[in-house]
CSV table of C-alpha atoms and ligand atoms in Angstrom, one decimal:
chain,number,residue,atom,x,y,z
A,27,MET,CA,-6.1,71.6,-6.4
A,28,ARG,CA,-5.0,67.9,-7.8
A,29,LYS,CA,-2.5,69.6,-10.5
A,30,PRO,CA,-3.7,67.3,-13.5
A,31,VAL,CA,-1.0,64.6,-14.6
A,32,ILE,CA,-1.0,63.0,-18.3
A,33,ALA,CA,1.7,60.7,-18.7
A,34,GLY,CA,2.7,58.2,-21.4
A,35,ASN,CA,3.2,54.2,-21.4
A,36,TRP,CA,6.2,53.5,-24.2
A,37,LYS,CA,4.8,49.6,-23.0
A,38,LEU,CA,7.7,47.8,-25.2
A,39,PHE,CA,7.9,50.5,-28.6
A,40,LYS,CA,10.6,52.6,-29.7
A,41,SER,CA,14.4,52.0,-29.8
A,42,ILE,CA,16.9,54.2,-28.4
A,43,GLY,CA,16.7,56.7,-31.9
A,44,GLU,CA,13.2,57.1,-31.8
A,45,ALA,CA,13.2,57.4,-28.2
A,46,VAL,CA,14.3,60.0,-28.5
A,47,ALA,CA,13.4,61.5,-32.1
A,48,LEU,CA,9.5,61.4,-30.6
A,49,VAL,CA,11.0,63.8,-27.3
A,50,ASN,CA,12.5,66.0,-29.0
A,51,GLU,CA,9.0,66.1,-31.5
A,52,LEU,CA,6.2,66.4,-27.9
A,53,LYS,CA,9.0,69.5,-26.5
A,54,PRO,CA,7.5,72.0,-28.7
A,55,LEU,CA,4.8,71.2,-28.9
A,56,VAL,CA,3.7,70.4,-25.0
A,57,SER,CA,5.4,73.3,-24.1
A,58,GLY,CA,2.9,75.7,-24.3
A,59,ALA,CA,-0.1,73.2,-22.2
A,60,GLN,CA,-1.4,75.3,-19.4
A,61,GLY,CA,-1.3,73.0,-15.7
A,62,VAL,CA,-0.4,70.0,-16.9
A,63,GLU,CA,2.3,67.4,-15.4
A,64,ILE,CA,3.4,65.5,-18.5
A,65,VAL,CA,5.0,62.3,-17.7
A,66,VAL,CA,6.2,60.2,-20.7
A,67,ALA,CA,7.6,56.0,-19.4
A,68,PRO,CA,9.7,54.9,-22.7
A,69,VAL,CA,11.6,51.4,-21.8
A,70,PHE,CA,14.8,51.2,-19.4
A,71,THR,CA,17.8,51.2,-22.6
A,72,SER,CA,16.2,54.4,-23.3
A,73,LEU,CA,15.6,56.1,-19.9
A,74,SER,CA,18.4,58.3,-19.8
A,75,ARG,CA,18.6,58.9,-22.8
A,76,VAL,CA,15.3,59.7,-23.0
A,77,SER,CA,15.8,61.7,-20.0
A,78,ASP,CA,18.6,63.9,-21.4
A,79,ALA,CA,16.4,64.9,-24.1
A,80,ALA,CA,13.4,66.1,-22.2
A,81,LYS,CA,15.7,68.3,-19.7
A,82,ASP,CA,14.9,71.5,-21.5
A,83,SER,CA,11.6,71.1,-20.6
A,84,ARG,CA,8.7,70.1,-19.2
A,85,ILE,CA,8.7,66.4,-19.8
A,86,LYS,CA,9.7,64.4,-16.6
A,87,ILE,CA,10.3,60.9,-17.1
A,88,ALA,CA,8.3,57.6,-15.7
A,89,ALA,CA,10.1,54.2,-15.8
A,90,GLN,CA,7.9,50.9,-16.2
A,91,ASP,CA,8.8,48.7,-13.0
A,92,CYS,CA,11.3,48.5,-10.2
A,93,TYR,CA,12.6,45.4,-8.9
A,94,TRP,CA,12.3,46.5,-4.7
A,95,GLU,CA,16.0,46.1,-4.1
A,96,GLU,CA,18.6,49.3,-4.0
A,97,GLU,CA,21.4,46.7,-5.5
A,98,GLY,CA,23.0,42.6,-5.2
A,99,ALA,CA,22.9,40.2,-6.9
A,100,PHE,CA,19.4,40.5,-8.7
A,101,THR,CA,20.2,40.0,-12.5
A,102,GLY,CA,17.7,41.5,-15.0
A,103,GLU,CA,16.3,44.3,-12.2
A,104,VAL,CA,16.3,47.4,-11.7
A,105,SER,CA,16.3,49.7,-8.4
A,106,PRO,CA,14.8,52.4,-8.3
A,107,LYS,CA,17.9,54.4,-7.1
A,108,LEU,CA,19.2,53.0,-10.5
A,109,LEU,CA,16.2,54.7,-12.4
A,110,LYS,CA,16.9,58.0,-10.8
A,111,ASP,CA,19.6,58.1,-11.6
A,112,ALA,CA,18.9,57.6,-14.8
A,113,GLY,CA,16.0,60.4,-14.5
A,114,CYS,CA,13.6,59.3,-13.3
A,115,SER,CA,10.9,60.8,-11.4
A,116,TYR,CA,8.3,58.6,-11.3
A,117,VAL,CA,7.8,54.7,-11.8
A,118,ILE,CA,4.3,53.0,-12.7
A,119,ILE,CA,4.1,49.7,-11.1
A,120,GLY,CA,1.6,47.8,-11.4
A,121,HIS,CA,0.4,47.4,-14.8
A,122,SER,CA,-2.8,45.2,-16.2
A,123,GLU,CA,0.0,43.9,-18.5
A,124,ARG,CA,2.3,43.3,-15.1
A,125,ARG,CA,-0.3,41.8,-13.6
A,126,GLN,CA,-1.0,39.6,-15.7
A,127,PHE,CA,2.5,37.9,-18.1
A,128,PHE,CA,4.8,38.8,-15.2
A,129,GLY,CA,3.0,37.5,-12.4
A,130,GLU,CA,2.9,41.1,-10.3
A,131,THR,CA,0.3,40.7,-7.6
A,132,ASP,CA,-0.4,43.1,-4.2
A,133,ALA,CA,2.4,42.1,-2.3
A,134,THR,CA,4.8,42.7,-5.2
A,135,VAL,CA,3.4,46.4,-6.1
A,136,ASN,CA,3.2,46.9,-1.8
A,137,LYS,CA,7.5,46.6,-2.0
A,138,LYS,CA,7.7,47.8,-5.2
A,139,ILE,CA,6.2,50.9,-3.6
A,140,ASN,CA,7.7,51.7,-0.7
A,141,ALA,CA,11.8,51.4,-2.5
A,142,VAL,CA,9.7,53.6,-5.2
A,143,ILE,CA,9.4,56.2,-2.8
A,144,ALA,CA,12.3,55.5,-0.1
A,145,ALA,CA,14.3,56.4,-3.3
A,146,GLY,CA,12.3,60.0,-3.7
A,147,LEU,CA,10.6,59.2,-6.5
A,148,THR,CA,6.7,59.3,-7.2
A,149,ALA,CA,4.1,55.6,-7.6
A,150,ILE,CA,2.2,55.6,-10.4
A,151,VAL,CA,0.1,52.5,-8.8
A,152,CYS,CA,-2.4,51.1,-11.3
A,153,VAL,CA,-5.5,49.1,-10.6
A,154,GLY,CA,-8.4,47.7,-12.2
A,155,GLU,CA,-10.9,44.5,-13.1
A,156,SER,CA,-11.0,42.3,-16.6
A,157,LEU,CA,-14.3,42.3,-18.4
A,158,ALA,CA,-15.4,39.2,-16.6
A,159,GLU,CA,-14.8,40.6,-13.3
A,160,ARG,CA,-16.8,43.3,-14.3
A,161,GLU,CA,-19.8,41.5,-15.7
A,162,SER,CA,-19.9,39.9,-12.1
A,163,ALA,CA,-20.1,43.0,-10.4
A,164,GLN,CA,-17.0,42.4,-8.8
A,165,THR,CA,-15.3,45.8,-9.9
A,166,PHE,CA,-15.7,47.5,-6.9
A,167,SER,CA,-13.6,44.2,-4.6
A,168,VAL,CA,-11.1,43.7,-7.5
A,169,ILE,CA,-10.6,47.3,-6.4
A,170,GLU,CA,-11.0,47.3,-3.3
A,171,THR,CA,-8.9,44.7,-2.8
A,172,GLN,CA,-5.6,46.2,-4.9
A,173,ILE,CA,-5.2,49.1,-3.6
A,174,GLN,CA,-5.4,47.8,-0.1
A,175,GLY,CA,-3.6,45.3,-0.6
A,176,GLY,CA,-0.6,47.7,-3.1
A,177,LEU,CA,-1.2,50.6,-0.2
A,178,THR,CA,-1.0,48.0,3.6
A,179,GLY,CA,1.3,50.1,5.7
A,180,LEU,CA,2.0,52.6,4.4
A,181,ALA,CA,1.8,55.8,6.0
A,182,LYS,CA,-0.8,58.6,4.8
A,183,GLU,CA,2.6,61.4,4.8
A,184,ALA,CA,3.4,58.3,2.3
A,185,LEU,CA,0.0,58.7,-0.5
A,186,SER,CA,1.7,62.3,-1.4
A,187,HIS,CA,4.5,60.3,-3.3
A,188,ILE,CA,1.8,58.1,-5.2
A,189,ILE,CA,-0.3,58.1,-7.7
A,190,ILE,CA,-3.4,55.7,-8.7
A,191,ALA,CA,-4.4,55.3,-11.8
A,192,TYR,CA,-7.3,53.0,-12.4
A,193,GLU,CA,-7.2,51.1,-16.1
A,194,PRO,CA,-10.0,48.4,-16.4
A,195,VAL,CA,-8.2,45.2,-18.5
A,196,TRP,CA,-11.1,45.1,-21.0
A,197,ALA,CA,-10.4,49.7,-21.9
A,198,ILE,CA,-6.5,48.8,-22.1
A,199,GLY,CA,-5.0,48.6,-26.4
A,200,THR,CA,-8.6,47.7,-26.9
A,201,GLY,CA,-11.0,50.8,-28.9
A,202,LYS,CA,-13.0,50.7,-25.9
A,203,THR,CA,-12.8,53.4,-23.5
A,204,ALA,CA,-16.1,53.5,-19.6
A,205,SER,CA,-17.4,55.9,-20.4
A,206,GLU,CA,-17.5,59.1,-18.4
A,207,GLY,CA,-20.0,58.1,-15.9
A,208,GLN,CA,-18.4,54.7,-15.5
A,209,ALA,CA,-14.5,55.4,-15.0
A,210,GLN,CA,-15.8,58.1,-12.3
A,211,GLU,CA,-18.0,56.0,-10.4
A,212,VAL,CA,-15.7,53.9,-10.3
A,213,HIS,CA,-12.5,57.5,-9.4
A,214,SER,CA,-15.2,57.8,-6.8
A,215,PHE,CA,-15.4,54.4,-4.7
A,216,ILE,CA,-11.1,55.0,-5.0
A,217,ARG,CA,-11.4,58.7,-3.5
A,218,GLN,CA,-13.6,57.1,-1.2
A,219,LEU,CA,-11.6,54.4,0.1
A,220,ILE,CA,-8.9,56.2,0.1
A,221,ALA,CA,-10.1,58.4,2.3
A,222,ARG,CA,-11.2,55.3,4.8
A,223,ILE,CA,-7.8,53.9,4.3
A,224,PHE,CA,-6.2,57.2,5.5
A,225,ASP,CA,-8.3,59.9,5.9
A,226,GLN,CA,-9.9,62.4,3.8
A,227,SER,CA,-7.6,65.8,3.5
A,228,VAL,CA,-5.2,62.5,2.4
A,229,ALA,CA,-8.1,61.3,0.1
A,230,GLY,CA,-8.8,64.6,-1.2
A,231,ALA,CA,-5.4,65.5,-2.3
A,232,VAL,CA,-4.3,62.3,-4.3
A,233,ARG,CA,-4.5,61.8,-7.7
A,234,ILE,CA,-6.3,60.0,-9.5
A,235,LEU,CA,-5.9,58.8,-13.3
A,236,TYR,CA,-7.6,56.9,-15.6
A,237,GLY,CA,-6.3,54.5,-18.6
A,238,GLY,CA,-8.1,52.7,-21.0
A,239,SER,CA,-7.8,53.5,-24.9
A,240,VAL,CA,-7.5,57.1,-24.1
A,241,LYS,CA,-7.4,59.9,-27.2
A,242,PRO,CA,-7.2,63.0,-28.4
A,243,ASP,CA,-11.6,62.8,-28.4
A,244,ASN,CA,-12.2,61.6,-24.9
A,245,VAL,CA,-9.9,63.0,-22.8
A,246,LYS,CA,-12.5,66.3,-21.8
A,247,GLY,CA,-15.3,64.4,-21.7
A,248,LEU,CA,-13.1,62.5,-19.1
A,249,MET,CA,-11.1,65.4,-18.1
A,250,SER,CA,-14.4,66.8,-16.8
A,251,GLN,CA,-15.2,64.5,-14.1
A,252,PRO,CA,-14.8,65.8,-10.5
A,253,ASP,CA,-12.7,62.6,-10.6
A,254,ILE,CA,-10.1,62.3,-13.1
A,255,ASP,CA,-7.2,63.9,-12.6
A,256,GLY,CA,-5.5,62.8,-15.5
A,257,ALA,CA,-4.7,59.7,-18.0
A,258,LEU,CA,-2.3,56.9,-18.3
A,259,VAL,CA,-2.1,56.8,-22.1
A,260,GLY,CA,-0.6,54.0,-24.0
A,261,GLY,CA,-0.9,54.0,-28.1
A,262,ALA,CA,-1.7,57.3,-28.2
A,263,SER,CA,0.9,58.4,-26.2
A,264,LEU,CA,3.5,56.7,-29.4
A,265,LYS,CA,2.9,59.6,-31.8
A,266,ALA,CA,3.6,63.4,-31.3
A,267,GLU,CA,0.4,64.0,-32.4
A,268,SER,CA,-1.6,62.4,-30.2
A,269,PHE,CA,0.3,62.5,-27.4
A,270,SER,CA,0.2,66.1,-27.7
A,271,ALA,CA,-3.5,67.0,-28.8
A,272,ILE,CA,-4.5,64.7,-25.1
A,273,VAL,CA,-1.8,67.0,-22.6
A,274,CYS,CA,-2.6,70.6,-24.8
A,275,PHE,CA,-7.3,69.1,-23.7
A,276,ASN,CA,-6.8,72.4,-21.5
A,277,ASN,CA,-5.3,74.8,-23.5
B,313,LIG,C1,-2.2,52.2,-20.5
B,313,LIG,O1,-1.1,51.5,-21.3
B,313,LIG,O2,-1.9,52.1,-19.4
B,313,LIG,C2,-2.8,52.2,-21.8
B,313,LIG,C3,-3.9,52.3,-21.0
B,313,LIG,O3,-3.2,51.7,-22.9
B,313,LIG,P1,-4.1,52.6,-24.1
B,313,LIG,O4,-3.7,53.7,-23.7
B,313,LIG,O5,-3.5,51.8,-25.4
B,313,LIG,O6,-5.5,52.1,-23.7
């Protein structure tokens, strides 16, 4: 049984006060959500305060990125150890915006995953193809390269600390959602790939989230697909009303 995860990526939005207010607003709205893990990912500066505010709830905290070294002369970076200290249980790694704007590669994704797991946290590892790649029938090869590169060298035990998020780049922040069939096809491909790299039991247990314009009105259809185990939500996670409706998809 794979417990669904609904994670909200707040990106570069919300002051500390706004982030704390949002989590406080969310708490009563999601307290009755059935059989789902709830995660929010505020900006670094809000992590500690949002984590304190969420302590008496089921809402867990994610960071949106990290560095792979624990400490040292790495100006501007934050390590998984310090994210844990700030109250995080998860770290999003390899989001397409980081790949696109900040030079994230499969090699750096791999280093970050290792560091996150070593710190006792769970990595939410993002993969996804661009529109040009989909239109030139490269979706599966792009996903395979990202997964092989990101997970290279990991022991199969490490996979229990990894959640994969399939986020087609053309569906992020665009209002265009992959159809249930398009998403399921790639999720199933990822699961088979994990079985090939590790084994069937690892593949059967790993959770694969869909991300890309998930909204209250499309979450149920996506979640009805056999290989979709949750959602990574951007825009719709910034308002308590829409995010809680997504979290409560099962109610
Ligand atoms: C995201 O940021 O990971 C995302 C999926 O954004 P949106 O839901 O806005 O498409």
